[in-house]
Amino acid sequence: MRQRLTLICYGEGRKPSLENRNSYEWNSRRHHYELQNRVESSTNEFDSEVQVEIRNMQGKIHLGGKLIPPINSGGTDGWWNLNDLRVTPEQITGKYRVNGLNHPHVEIDRRSGRIAINGIEHFRGSCDSGDWSSDRTRF
């Protein structure tokens, strides 16, 4: 099994957000509609990229900006260590700690190249090998 692996993954994600909404609601005491402002939870969708590196059974993940929540542990130069890393011929799995409440789980299918990240933010995408050391080109 390869001890050095670099994956570049592109895909779509979604994360929770808050939105201010204005609407008119009936006031039964005053017998007319009144403008009301409310905060509602919603979901934002976005495109992003992820890079995964595995070296000698140690893994790390680099997140695209939209996958990083405003409150985060900062990682190291944008990289977060992958904990509980498992690398098999069929699958790569691990977790990372974005902050005290968000510990996303990463799952990569090595046969299809599909990646799934499940935490407060969700991400689905496709990965390509980032092996540039051998002058390999994609096309």
MMTF fields as JSON, N, C-alpha, C and O atoms, coordinates in Angstrom:
{
  "mmtfVersion": "1.0.0",
  "mmtfProducer": "UNKNOWN",
  "numBonds": 555,
  "numAtoms": 556,
  "numGroups": 139,
  "numChains": 1,
  "numModels": 1,
  "chainsPerModel": [1],
  "groupsPerChain": [139],
  "chainIdList": ["A"],
  "bondAtomList": [4, 2, 8, 6, 12, 10, 16, 14, 20, 18, 24, 22, 28, 26, 32, 30, 36, 34, 40, 38, 44, 42, 48, 46, 52, 50, 56, 54, 60, 58, 64, 62, 68, 66, 72, 70, 76, 74, 80, 78, 84, 82, 88, 86, 92, 90, 96, 94, 100, 98, 104, 102, 108, 106, 112, 110, 116, 114, 120, 118, 124, 122, 128, 126, 132, 130, 136, 134, 140, 138, 144, 142, 148, 146, 152, 150, 156, 154, 160, 158, 164, 162, 168, 166, 172, 170, 176, 174, 180, 178, 184, 182, 188, 186, 192, 190, 196, 194, 200, 198, 204, 202, 208, 206, 212, 210, 216, 214, 220, 218, 224, 222, 228, 226, 232, 230, 236, 234, 240, 238, 244, 242, 248, 246, 252, 250, 256, 254, 260, 258, 264, 262, 268, 266, 272, 270, 276, 274, 280, 278, 284, 282, 288, 286, 292, 290, 296, 294, 300, 298, 304, 302, 308, 306, 312, 310, 316, 314, 320, 318, 324, 322, 328, 326, 332, 330, 336, 334, 340, 338, 344, 342, 348, 346, 352, 350, 356, 354, 360, 358, 364, 362, 368, 366, 372, 370, 376, 374, 380, 378, 384, 382, 388, 386, 392, 390, 396, 394, 400, 398, 404, 402, 408, 406, 412, 410, 416, 414, 420, 418, 424, 422, 428, 426, 432, 430, 436, 434, 440, 438, 444, 442, 448, 446, 452, 450, 456, 454, 460, 458, 464, 462, 468, 466, 472, 470, 476, 474, 480, 478, 484, 482, 488, 486, 492, 490, 496, 494, 500, 498, 504, 502, 508, 506, 512, 510, 516, 514, 520, 518, 524, 522, 528, 526, 532, 530, 536, 534, 540, 538, 544, 542, 548, 546, 552, 550],
  "bondOrderList": [1, 1, 1, 1, 1, 1, 1, 1, 1, 1, 1, 1, 1, 1, 1, 1, 1, 1, 1, 1, 1, 1, 1, 1, 1, 1, 1, 1, 1, 1, 1, 1, 1, 1, 1, 1, 1, 1, 1, 1, 1, 1, 1, 1, 1, 1, 1, 1, 1, 1, 1, 1, 1, 1, 1, 1, 1, 1, 1, 1, 1, 1, 1, 1, 1, 1, 1, 1, 1, 1, 1, 1, 1, 1, 1, 1, 1, 1, 1, 1, 1, 1, 1, 1, 1, 1, 1, 1, 1, 1, 1, 1, 1, 1, 1, 1, 1, 1, 1, 1, 1, 1, 1, 1, 1, 1, 1, 1, 1, 1, 1, 1, 1, 1, 1, 1, 1, 1, 1, 1, 1, 1, 1, 1, 1, 1, 1, 1, 1, 1, 1, 1, 1, 1, 1, 1, 1, 1],
  "groupList": [{"groupName": "MET", "atomNameList": ["N", "CA", "C", "O"], "elementList": ["N", "C", "C", "O"], "formalChargeList": [0, 0, 0, 0], "bondAtomList": [1, 0, 2, 1, 3, 2], "bondOrderList": [1, 1, 2], "singleLetterCode": "M", "chemCompType": "L-PEPTIDE LINKING"}, {"groupName": "ARG", "atomNameList": ["N", "CA", "C", "O"], "elementList": ["N", "C", "C", "O"], "formalChargeList": [0, 0, 0, 0], "bondAtomList": [1, 0, 2, 1, 3, 2], "bondOrderList": [1, 1, 2], "singleLetterCode": "R", "chemCompType": "L-PEPTIDE LINKING"}, {"groupName": "GLN", "atomNameList": ["N", "CA", "C", "O"], "elementList": ["N", "C", "C", "O"], "formalChargeList": [0, 0, 0, 0], "bondAtomList": [1, 0, 2, 1, 3, 2], "bondOrderList": [1, 1, 2], "singleLetterCode": "Q", "chemCompType": "L-PEPTIDE LINKING"}, {"groupName": "LEU", "atomNameList": ["N", "CA", "C", "O"], "elementList": ["N", "C", "C", "O"], "formalChargeList": [0, 0, 0, 0], "bondAtomList": [1, 0, 2, 1, 3, 2], "bondOrderList": [1, 1, 2], "singleLetterCode": "L", "chemCompType": "L-PEPTIDE LINKING"}, {"groupName": "THR", "atomNameList": ["N", "CA", "C", "O"], "elementList": ["N", "C", "C", "O"], "formalChargeList": [0, 0, 0, 0], "bondAtomList": [1, 0, 2, 1, 3, 2], "bondOrderList": [1, 1, 2], "singleLetterCode": "T", "chemCompType": "L-PEPTIDE LINKING"}, {"groupName": "ILE", "atomNameList": ["N", "CA", "C", "O"], "elementList": ["N", "C", "C", "O"], "formalChargeList": [0, 0, 0, 0], "bondAtomList": [1, 0, 2, 1, 3, 2], "bondOrderList": [1, 1, 2], "singleLetterCode": "I", "chemCompType": "L-PEPTIDE LINKING"}, {"groupName": "CYS", "atomNameList": ["N", "CA", "C", "O"], "elementList": ["N", "C", "C", "O"], "formalChargeList": [0, 0, 0, 0], "bondAtomList": [1, 0, 2, 1, 3, 2], "bondOrderList": [1, 1, 2], "singleLetterCode": "C", "chemCompType": "L-PEPTIDE LINKING"}, {"groupName": "TYR", "atomNameList": ["N", "CA", "C", "O"], "elementList": ["N", "C", "C", "O"], "formalChargeList": [0, 0, 0, 0], "bondAtomList": [1, 0, 2, 1, 3, 2], "bondOrderList": [1, 1, 2], "singleLetterCode": "Y", "chemCompType": "L-PEPTIDE LINKING"}, {"groupName": "GLY", "atomNameList": ["N", "CA", "C", "O"], "elementList": ["N", "C", "C", "O"], "formalChargeList": [0, 0, 0, 0], "bondAtomList": [1, 0, 2, 1, 3, 2], "bondOrderList": [1, 1, 2], "singleLetterCode": "G", "chemCompType": "PEPTIDE LINKING"}, {"groupName": "GLU", "atomNameList": ["N", "CA", "C", "O"], "elementList": ["N", "C", "C", "O"], "formalChargeList": [0, 0, 0, 0], "bondAtomList": [1, 0, 2, 1, 3, 2], "bondOrderList": [1, 1, 2], "singleLetterCode": "E", "chemCompType": "L-PEPTIDE LINKING"}, {"groupName": "LYS", "atomNameList": ["N", "CA", "C", "O"], "elementList": ["N", "C", "C", "O"], "formalChargeList": [0, 0, 0, 0], "bondAtomList": [1, 0, 2, 1, 3, 2], "bondOrderList": [1, 1, 2], "singleLetterCode": "K", "chemCompType": "L-PEPTIDE LINKING"}, {"groupName": "PRO", "atomNameList": ["N", "CA", "C", "O"], "elementList": ["N", "C", "C", "O"], "formalChargeList": [0, 0, 0, 0], "bondAtomList": [1, 0, 2, 1, 3, 2], "bondOrderList": [1, 1, 2], "singleLetterCode": "P", "chemCompType": "L-PEPTIDE LINKING"}, {"groupName": "SER", "atomNameList": ["N", "CA", "C", "O"], "elementList": ["N", "C", "C", "O"], "formalChargeList": [0, 0, 0, 0], "bondAtomList": [1, 0, 2, 1, 3, 2], "bondOrderList": [1, 1, 2], "singleLetterCode": "S", "chemCompType": "L-PEPTIDE LINKING"}, {"groupName": "ASN", "atomNameList": ["N", "CA", "C", "O"], "elementList": ["N", "C", "C", "O"], "formalChargeList": [0, 0, 0, 0], "bondAtomList": [1, 0, 2, 1, 3, 2], "bondOrderList": [1, 1, 2], "singleLetterCode": "N", "chemCompType": "L-PEPTIDE LINKING"}, {"groupName": "TRP", "atomNameList": ["N", "CA", "C", "O"], "elementList": ["N", "C", "C", "O"], "formalChargeList": [0, 0, 0, 0], "bondAtomList": [1, 0, 2, 1, 3, 2], "bondOrderList": [1, 1, 2], "singleLetterCode": "W", "chemCompType": "L-PEPTIDE LINKING"}, {"groupName": "HIS", "atomNameList": ["N", "CA", "C", "O"], "elementList": ["N", "C", "C", "O"], "formalChargeList": [0, 0, 0, 0], "bondAtomList": [1, 0, 2, 1, 3, 2], "bondOrderList": [1, 1, 2], "singleLetterCode": "H", "chemCompType": "L-PEPTIDE LINKING"}, {"groupName": "VAL", "atomNameList": ["N", "CA", "C", "O"], "elementList": ["N", "C", "C", "O"], "formalChargeList": [0, 0, 0, 0], "bondAtomList": [1, 0, 2, 1, 3, 2], "bondOrderList": [1, 1, 2], "singleLetterCode": "V", "chemCompType": "L-PEPTIDE LINKING"}, {"groupName": "PHE", "atomNameList": ["N", "CA", "C", "O"], "elementList": ["N", "C", "C", "O"], "formalChargeList": [0, 0, 0, 0], "bondAtomList": [1, 0, 2, 1, 3, 2], "bondOrderList": [1, 1, 2], "singleLetterCode": "F", "chemCompType": "L-PEPTIDE LINKING"}, {"groupName": "ASP", "atomNameList": ["N", "CA", "C", "O"], "elementList": ["N", "C", "C", "O"], "formalChargeList": [0, 0, 0, 0], "bondAtomList": [1, 0, 2, 1, 3, 2], "bondOrderList": [1, 1, 2], "singleLetterCode": "D", "chemCompType": "L-PEPTIDE LINKING"}, {"groupName": "ALA", "atomNameList": ["N", "CA", "C", "O"], "elementList": ["N", "C", "C", "O"], "formalChargeList": [0, 0, 0, 0], "bondAtomList": [1, 0, 2, 1, 3, 2], "bondOrderList": [1, 1, 2], "singleLetterCode": "A", "chemCompType": "L-PEPTIDE LINKING"}],
  "groupTypeList": [0, 1, 2, 1, 3, 4, 3, 5, 6, 7, 8, 9, 8, 1, 10, 11, 12, 3, 9, 13, 1, 13, 12, 7, 9, 14, 13, 12, 1, 1, 15, 15, 7, 9, 3, 2, 13, 1, 16, 9, 12, 12, 4, 13, 9, 17, 18, 12, 9, 16, 2, 16, 9, 5, 1, 13, 0, 2, 8, 10, 5, 15, 3, 8, 8, 10, 3, 5, 11, 11, 5, 13, 12, 8, 8, 4, 18, 8, 14, 14, 13, 3, 13, 18, 3, 1, 16, 4, 11, 9, 2, 5, 4, 8, 10, 7, 1, 16, 13, 8, 3, 13, 15, 11, 15, 16, 9, 5, 18, 1, 1, 12, 8, 1, 5, 19, 5, 13, 8, 5, 9, 15, 17, 1, 8, 12, 6, 18, 12, 8, 18, 14, 12, 12, 18, 1, 4, 1, 17],
  "groupIdList": [1, 2, 3, 4, 5, 6, 7, 8, 9, 10, 11, 12, 13, 14, 15, 16, 17, 18, 19, 20, 21, 22, 23, 24, 25, 26, 27, 28, 29, 30, 31, 32, 33, 34, 35, 36, 37, 38, 39, 40, 41, 42, 43, 44, 45, 46, 47, 48, 49, 50, 51, 52, 53, 54, 55, 56, 57, 58, 59, 60, 61, 62, 63, 64, 65, 66, 67, 68, 69, 70, 71, 72, 73, 74, 75, 76, 77, 78, 79, 80, 81, 82, 83, 84, 85, 86, 87, 88, 89, 90, 91, 92, 93, 94, 95, 96, 97, 98, 99, 100, 101, 102, 103, 104, 105, 106, 107, 108, 109, 110, 111, 112, 113, 114, 115, 116, 117, 118, 119, 120, 121, 122, 123, 124, 125, 126, 127, 128, 129, 130, 131, 132, 133, 134, 135, 136, 137, 138, 139],
  "secStructList": [7, 7, 1, 3, 3, 3, 3, 3, 3, 3, 3, 3, 3, 3, 3, 3, 3, 3, 3, 3, 3, 3, 3, 3, 3, 3, 3, 6, 6, 6, 6, 3, 3, 3, 3, 3, 3, 3, 3, 3, 3, 3, 3, 3, 3, 3, 3, 3, 3, 3, 3, 3, 3, 3, 3, 6, 6, 3, 3, 3, 3, 3, 3, 7, 4, 4, 4, 1, 7, 1, 1, 7, 7, 7, 6, 5, 6, 6, 3, 3, 3, 3, 3, 3, 3, 3, 3, 7, 1, 1, 3, 3, 3, 3, 3, 7, 7, 1, 1, 1, 1, 7, 7, 7, 3, 3, 3, 3, 3, 6, 6, 6, 7, 3, 3, 3, 3, 3, 1, 1, 1, 3, 3, 3, 3, 3, 3, 3, 3, 7, 7, 7, 6, 6, 7, 7, 7, 7, 7],
  "xCoordList": [0.845, 0.0, 0.886, 1.903, 0.504, 1.293, 1.337, 0.318, 2.539, 2.712, 2.57, 2.4, 2.64, 2.503, 1.34, 1.31, 0.382, -0.798, -1.238, -1.39, -1.443, -1.985, -3.225, -3.187, -4.333, -5.591, -6.087, -6.056, -6.538, -7.172, -8.633, -8.942, -9.535, -10.959, -11.771, -11.578, -12.674, -13.564, -15.003, -15.334, -15.852, -17.242, -18.104, -17.758, -19.255, -20.232, -20.423, -20.283, -20.746, -21.014, -22.228, -22.776, -22.632, -23.701, -23.422, -22.861, -23.839, -23.631, -24.794, -25.468, -25.024, -26.126, -25.829, -24.672, -26.884, -26.729, -28.005, -29.006, -27.942, -29.108, -29.47, -28.593, -30.763, -31.237, -32.277, -33.117, -32.207, -33.253, -34.347, -34.074, -35.577, -36.712, -37.754, -38.063, -38.28, -39.377, -40.66, -40.672, -41.73, -43.03, -44.113, -43.889, -45.272, -46.412, -47.236, -47.548, -47.582, -48.404, -49.616, -49.544, -50.723, -51.964, -51.89, -51.558, -52.204, -52.305, -53.786, -54.509, -54.234, -55.665, -56.161, -57.354, -55.267, -55.694, -55.921, -56.86, -55.058, -55.163, -55.939, -56.282, -56.217, -56.99, -56.335, -56.993, -55.035, -54.342, -53.014, -52.565, -52.399, -51.112, -49.987, -50.031, -48.973, -47.804, -46.54, -46.474, -45.547, -44.265, -43.53, -43.359, -43.105, -42.364, -41.012, -40.909, -39.997, -38.663, -38.34, -38.504, -37.88, -37.539, -36.24, -35.884, -35.551, -34.329, -34.683, -35.232, -34.353, -34.655, -33.388, -32.478, -33.344, -32.199, -32.424, -33.553, -31.336, -31.405, -30.111, -29.289, -29.941, -28.75, -28.179, -28.914, -26.879, -26.198, -25.439, -24.765, -25.547, -24.799, -23.634, -23.731, -22.523, -21.321, -20.457, -20.591, -19.575, -18.543, -17.264, -17.004, -16.464, -15.216, -14.248, -14.568, -13.067, -12.054, -11.412, -11.422, -10.849, -10.212, -8.952, -8.941, -7.906, -6.708, -6.428, -6.48, -6.132, -5.815, -4.42, -4.097, -3.585, -2.246, -2.058, -2.399, -1.507, -1.195, 0.268, 0.697, 1.024, 2.444, 2.715, 2.571, 3.11, 3.47, 2.387, 2.675, 1.156, -0.013, -0.338, -1.057, 0.17, -0.216, -0.943, -0.463, -2.096, -2.882, -3.206, -3.256, -3.428, -3.888, -4.784, -4.722, -5.633, -6.596, -6.524, -6.438, -6.558, -6.573, -7.942, -8.346, -8.648, -10.024, -10.081, -9.341, -10.976, -11.281, -11.955, -12.603, -11.82, -12.293, -13.733, -14.039, -14.622, -16.034, -16.332, -17.401, -15.412, -15.595, -15.099, -15.295, -14.461, -13.917, -14.91, -15.169, -15.465, -16.433, -15.746, -14.536, -16.502, -15.908, -15.193, -14.149, -15.742, -15.088, -14.399, -15.055, -13.055, -12.298, -10.999, -10.565, -10.387, -9.143, -7.944, -6.837, -8.151, -7.086, -6.234, -5.6, -6.2, -5.336, -3.902, -3.545, -3.075, -1.69, -1.504, -1.453, -1.403, -1.295, -2.441, -2.238, -3.64, -4.814, -4.985, -5.925, -4.108, -4.164, -4.658, -4.298, -5.484, -5.94, -5.482, -5.569, -4.994, -4.575, -5.782, -6.824, -5.636, -6.671, -6.409, -5.347, -7.387, -7.295, -8.06, -8.896, -7.777, -8.435, -8.341, -9.295, -7.187, -6.997, -6.946, -6.213, -7.745, -7.728, -7.568, -8.343, -6.555, -6.305, -6.347, -5.511, -7.332, -7.432, -7.384, -7.453, -7.267, -7.268, -8.558, -8.549, -9.666, -10.952, -11.347, -12.126, -10.821, -11.373, -10.335, -9.405, -10.524, -9.75, -10.757, -11.681, -10.591, -11.485, -10.671, -9.553, -11.239, -10.605, -11.502, -12.571, -11.053, -11.779, -10.782, -9.58, -11.299, -10.477, -11.299, -12.53, -10.611, -11.273, -11.191, -10.127, -12.323, -12.374, -12.48, -11.821, -13.328, -13.478, -14.053, -14.192, -14.384, -14.854, -16.139, -16.383, -16.976, -18.255, -18.279, -19.187, -17.311, -17.353, -16.15, -15.019, -16.414, -15.374, -15.809, -16.269, -15.67, -16.167, -15.488, -14.327, -16.245, -15.781, -15.555, -16.418, -14.397, -14.03, -14.069, -13.56, -14.677, -14.705, -14.413, -15.099, -13.392, -13.002, -13.06, -12.407, -13.837, -13.917, -12.788, -12.796, -11.828, -10.646, -10.95, -10.163, -12.061, -12.406, -13.112, -12.798, -14.053, -14.809, -14.172, -14.433, -13.328, -12.736, -13.657, -13.34, -14.786, -15.749, -15.333, -14.863, -15.514, -15.234, -16.52, -17.335, -16.68, -17.804, -17.248, -16.521, -17.593, -17.23, -18.537, -19.368, -18.707, -19.931, -19.588, -18.951, -20.026, -19.887, -21.008, -22.087, -20.771, -21.771, -21.884, -22.983, -20.738, -20.723, -20.657, -20.022, -21.309, -21.272, -20.627, -20.807, -19.871, -19.183, -19.21, -18.998, -19.473, -19.426, -18.642, -18.846, -17.744, -16.97, -16.241, -16.439, -15.391, -14.571, -13.118, -12.761, -12.269, -10.847, -10.017, -10.363, -8.922, -7.902, -6.587, -6.354, -5.733, -4.409, -3.608, -3.626, -2.917, -2.089, -0.628, 0.217, -0.313, 1.062, 1.758, 1.698, 2.422, 3.11, 4.598, 5.305, 5.079, 6.521, 7.034, 8.218, 6.193, 6.647, 6.339, 6.281, 6.143, 5.799, 4.524, 4.325, 3.671, 2.398, 1.45, 1.359, 0.753, -0.259, -1.624, -1.731, -2.637, -3.999, -4.48, -5.19, -4.095, -4.506, -3.442, -3.597],
  "yCoordList": [-1.19, 0.0, 1.248, 1.289, 2.256, 3.487, 4.179, 4.327, 4.603, 5.31, 6.816, 7.545, 7.28, 8.713, 8.897, 8.314, 9.722, 9.93, 11.38, 11.884, 12.045, 13.402, 13.386, 12.933, 13.888, 13.94, 15.376, 16.099, 15.781, 17.072, 16.785, 16.076, 17.346, 17.017, 18.286, 19.288, 18.239, 19.35, 18.884, 17.742, 19.771, 19.385, 20.49, 21.67, 20.072, 21.011, 20.73, 19.601, 21.793, 21.654, 22.456, 23.236, 22.239, 23.059, 23.215, 22.338, 24.37, 24.656, 25.471, 26.174, 25.37, 26.125, 27.618, 28.032, 28.419, 29.877, 30.474, 29.784, 31.754, 32.49, 33.577, 34.194, 33.81, 34.846, 35.709, 35.212, 37.008, 37.918, 37.947, 38.104, 37.794, 37.82, 38.798, 38.833, 39.577, 40.491, 39.933, 39.407, 40.057, 39.63, 40.412, 40.968, 40.431, 41.064, 39.992, 38.951, 40.264, 39.335, 40.074, 41.255, 39.353, 39.922, 40.122, 39.199, 41.347, 41.669, 41.689, 42.609, 40.666, 40.538, 41.589, 41.891, 42.147, 43.196, 44.524, 45.258, 44.821, 46.104, 45.983, 46.991, 44.76, 44.497, 45.044, 45.638, 44.827, 45.141, 44.369, 43.806, 44.366, 43.686, 44.596, 45.813, 43.976, 44.716, 44.026, 42.802, 44.849, 44.336, 43.673, 44.274, 42.449, 41.695, 41.294, 40.909, 41.384, 40.948, 39.704, 39.696, 38.65, 37.433, 36.857, 37.068, 36.132, 35.435, 33.958, 33.342, 33.402, 32.004, 31.262, 31.82, 29.995, 29.179, 28.692, 28.426, 28.583, 28.115, 27.375, 27.137, 27.018, 26.303, 27.023, 27.364, 27.25, 27.829, 26.735, 25.915, 26.722, 25.778, 26.514, 27.706, 25.793, 26.418, 25.376, 24.179, 25.836, 25.0, 25.196, 26.289, 24.145, 24.265, 23.172, 22.326, 23.206, 22.199, 21.773, 22.505, 20.559, 19.963, 19.266, 18.696, 19.309, 18.539, 17.612, 18.031, 16.355, 15.358, 14.832, 14.469, 14.792, 14.229, 13.149, 13.328, 12.015, 10.914, 10.556, 10.277, 10.566, 10.232, 9.292, 9.679, 8.051, 7.08, 6.944, 6.983, 6.786, 6.583, 7.786, 7.645, 8.941, 10.205, 11.0, 11.103, 11.565, 12.276, 13.683, 13.995, 14.538, 15.903, 16.331, 15.785, 17.338, 17.827, 19.345, 20.009, 19.887, 21.33, 21.681, 21.146, 22.571, 22.904, 24.184, 25.133, 24.202, 25.437, 26.406, 25.972, 27.694, 28.722, 28.603, 28.913, 28.161, 28.096, 26.923, 26.879, 25.975, 24.85, 25.17, 24.379, 26.318, 26.689, 27.618, 28.72, 27.184, 28.038, 29.24, 29.211, 30.293, 31.487, 31.194, 31.782, 30.298, 29.906, 28.578, 27.544, 28.608, 27.392, 27.381, 28.408, 26.216, 26.064, 26.583, 26.648, 26.95, 27.531, 26.531, 26.88, 25.301, 24.327, 24.818, 25.666, 24.292, 24.726, 25.12, 24.257, 26.41, 26.934, 26.429, 26.127, 26.338, 25.897, 24.395, 23.918, 23.635, 22.175, 21.681, 22.232, 20.64, 19.973, 18.52, 17.874, 18.007, 16.615, 15.696, 15.987, 14.584, 13.564, 12.564, 11.944, 12.416, 11.469, 10.206, 10.216, 9.121, 7.828, 7.451, 6.928, 7.721, 7.47, 5.969, 5.222, 5.549, 4.173, 4.217, 4.869, 3.517, 3.445, 1.976, 1.181, 1.622, 0.269, 0.384, 1.49, -0.738, -0.656, -0.061, 0.478, -0.149, 0.348, 1.712, 2.418, 2.103, 3.276, 3.972, 3.35, 5.283, 6.089, 6.792, 7.437, 6.676, 7.358, 8.03, 7.615, 9.065, 9.772, 10.893, 11.142, 11.565, 12.702, 13.834, 13.605, 15.048, 16.188, 17.107, 17.064, 17.935, 18.807, 20.252, 20.87, 20.783, 22.178, 23.106, 24.144, 22.716, 23.465, 22.505, 21.313, 23.01, 22.148, 21.405, 20.348, 21.932, 21.292, 20.562, 19.77, 20.809, 20.311, 19.406, 19.876, 18.087, 17.093, 16.29, 15.156, 16.861, 16.188, 14.845, 14.629, 13.963, 12.637, 12.651, 13.098, 12.161, 12.114, 10.666, 9.77, 10.451, 9.124, 9.26, 9.997, 8.545, 8.589, 7.172, 6.268, 6.982, 5.694, 5.669, 6.448, 4.788, 4.76, 4.197, 4.394, 3.506, 2.959, 4.01, 4.158, 4.728, 5.723, 7.109, 7.938, 7.369, 8.691, 9.682, 10.871, 9.228, 10.119, 10.382, 9.484, 11.629, 12.026, 12.549, 13.201, 12.248, 12.773, 13.265, 12.543, 14.504, 15.068, 15.396, 16.142, 14.827, 15.03, 15.616, 14.976, 16.842, 17.555, 18.574, 18.321, 19.725, 20.794, 21.235, 21.482, 21.332, 21.551, 20.178, 19.261, 20.038, 18.801, 19.09, 20.169, 18.119, 18.282, 16.947, 15.896, 16.993, 15.828, 16.223, 17.304, 15.344, 15.691, 14.504, 13.36, 14.802, 13.81, 14.182, 15.36, 13.164, 13.379, 12.858, 11.866, 13.547, 13.113, 13.02, 13.747, 12.123, 12.007, 13.251, 13.711, 13.79, 14.978, 14.607, 15.259, 13.569, 13.085, 13.826, 13.402, 14.937, 15.727, 15.422, 15.931, 14.603, 14.358, 13.549, 13.642, 12.766, 11.912, 12.519, 11.797, 13.832, 14.522, 13.971, 14.07, 13.397, 12.865, 14.017, 14.957, 13.948, 14.943, 14.279, 13.061, 15.062, 14.516, 14.17, 13.182, 14.986, 14.701, 15.163, 15.013],
  "zCoordList": [0.0, 0.0, 0.0, 0.693, -0.769, -0.842, 0.504, 1.179, 0.886, 2.142, 1.972, 2.949, 0.721, 0.444, -0.522, -1.606, -0.102, -0.931, -0.786, 0.327, -1.919, -1.942, -2.816, -3.96, -2.265, -2.997, -3.064, -2.068, -4.228, -4.434, -4.753, -5.711, -3.936, -4.056, -4.286, -3.598, -5.25, -5.568, -5.399, -5.716, -4.899, -4.746, -4.187, -4.239, -3.643, -3.097, -1.619, -1.148, -0.91, 0.513, 0.911, 0.132, 2.151, 2.728, 4.206, 4.863, 4.703, 6.114, 6.639, 5.886, 7.947, 8.535, 8.543, 8.617, 8.465, 8.536, 9.122, 9.316, 9.394, 9.898, 8.907, 8.302, 8.742, 7.829, 8.527, 9.277, 8.27, 8.728, 7.672, 6.482, 8.117, 7.19, 7.708, 8.899, 6.8, 7.118, 6.522, 5.409, 7.282, 6.779, 7.522, 8.597, 6.915, 7.569, 8.268, 7.689, 9.516, 10.286, 10.843, 11.185, 10.926, 11.409, 12.912, 13.656, 13.359, 14.776, 15.115, 14.731, 15.841, 16.118, 17.118, 17.146, 17.934, 18.871, 18.142, 18.45, 17.181, 16.459, 15.16, 14.541, 14.747, 13.546, 12.272, 11.418, 12.174, 10.914, 10.874, 11.873, 9.668, 9.49, 9.969, 9.791, 10.582, 11.048, 10.537, 10.422, 10.238, 9.767, 10.93, 11.99, 10.725, 11.738, 11.165, 10.0, 11.978, 11.605, 12.422, 13.642, 11.748, 12.482, 11.932, 10.772, 12.789, 12.412, 12.267, 13.179, 11.09, 10.814, 10.441, 9.828, 10.821, 10.417, 8.987, 8.575, 8.249, 6.872, 6.556, 7.44, 5.3, 4.849, 3.633, 2.705, 3.638, 2.483, 1.754, 2.379, 0.429, -0.386, -1.042, -1.335, -1.272, -1.812, -2.512, -2.26, -3.387, -4.005, -3.214, -2.712, -3.099, -2.362, -2.787, -3.621, -2.202, -2.471, -1.159, -0.169, -1.179, -0.017, -0.508, -1.599, 0.282, -0.03, 1.139, 2.296, 0.842, 1.87, 1.593, 0.462, 2.64, 2.52, 3.567, 4.737, 3.126, 4.034, 3.823, 2.703, 4.909, 4.9, 6.066, 7.226, 5.759, 6.798, 7.862, 9.058, 7.429, 8.296, 9.182, 10.172, 8.846, 9.465, 8.397, 7.268, 8.737, 7.748, 8.177, 9.366, 7.179, 7.445, 6.299, 5.198, 6.588, 5.615, 5.56, 6.593, 4.35, 4.129, 3.561, 2.528, 4.227, 3.856, 3.039, 3.299, 2.04, 1.327, 2.285, 3.238, 2.057, 2.973, 3.43, 4.581, 2.557, 2.928, 3.852, 4.461, 3.97, 4.89, 6.297, 7.22, 6.463, 7.769, 8.465, 7.981, 9.594, 10.296, 10.939, 11.162, 11.238, 11.85, 13.164, 13.446, 13.964, 15.208, 14.965, 14.831, 14.906, 14.627, 15.41, 15.933, 15.486, 16.232, 15.45, 15.985, 14.195, 13.392, 12.657, 11.661, 13.116, 12.464, 12.483, 13.301, 11.588, 11.437, 9.985, 9.108, 9.723, 8.355, 7.477, 6.301, 8.046, 7.3, 7.23, 6.594, 7.864, 7.873, 9.227, 10.267, 9.205, 10.423, 10.371, 9.327, 11.501, 11.578, 11.521, 12.108, 10.809, 10.757, 11.883, 11.941, 12.771, 13.878, 13.522, 12.619, 14.225, 13.983, 12.503, 11.927, 11.896, 10.469, 10.189, 10.837, 9.205, 8.717, 7.211, 6.513, 6.713, 5.272, 4.875, 5.305, 4.049, 3.506, 1.987, 1.45, 1.291, -0.181, -0.747, -1.854, -0.007, -0.501, 0.032, -0.607, 1.205, 1.878, 2.754, 3.269, 2.906, 3.849, 4.742, 4.246, 6.053, 6.981, 8.074, 8.378, 8.656, 9.763, 10.253, 9.696, 11.301, 11.869, 12.099, 12.227, 12.148, 12.524, 13.411, 13.399, 14.179, 15.147, 14.658, 14.697, 14.199, 13.752, 14.956, 15.013, 15.928, 17.176, 18.215, 17.944, 19.39, 20.466, 20.167, 20.748, 19.268, 18.96, 17.625, 17.375, 16.776, 15.41, 15.15, 15.03, 15.064, 14.782, 13.554, 13.691, 12.365, 11.156, 10.893, 11.241, 10.275, 9.881, 8.367, 7.612, 7.928, 6.511, 6.048, 6.722, 4.89, 4.299, 2.805, 2.097, 2.332, 0.921, 0.369, 0.891, -0.68, -1.37, -2.394, -3.346, -2.205, -3.078, -4.456, -5.382, -4.616, -5.931, -6.793, -7.974, -6.211, -6.985, -6.941, -7.813, -5.923, -5.761, -5.069, -5.012, -4.544, -3.882, -2.437, -1.739, -2.003, -0.629, 0.007, -0.646, 1.291, 2.067, 3.394, 4.075, 3.761, 5.054, 5.759, 5.241, 6.949, 7.719, 9.077, 9.913, 9.269, 10.53, 10.558, 10.023, 11.174, 11.079, 9.626, 9.129, 8.946, 7.507, 6.836, 7.357, 5.685, 4.914, 3.574, 3.011, 3.06, 1.782, 1.051, 1.656, -0.253, -1.125, -2.363, -2.916, -2.801, -3.975, -4.567, -4.158, -5.54, -6.227, -6.056, -6.071, -5.892, -5.65, -6.812, -7.454, -7.063, -8.007, -7.263, -6.297, -7.717, -7.129, -7.464, -8.606, -6.502, -6.705, -6.801, -6.187, -7.563, -7.688, -8.826, -9.98, -8.494, -9.515, -9.566, -10.436, -8.651, -8.577, -9.762, -10.086, -10.417, -11.506, -12.881, -13.876, -12.939, -14.198, -14.817, -16.027, -13.999, -14.476, -14.753, -13.963, -15.86, -16.18, -16.191, -16.332, -16.045, -16.021, -17.425, -17.611, -18.428, -19.804, -20.765, -21.977]
}
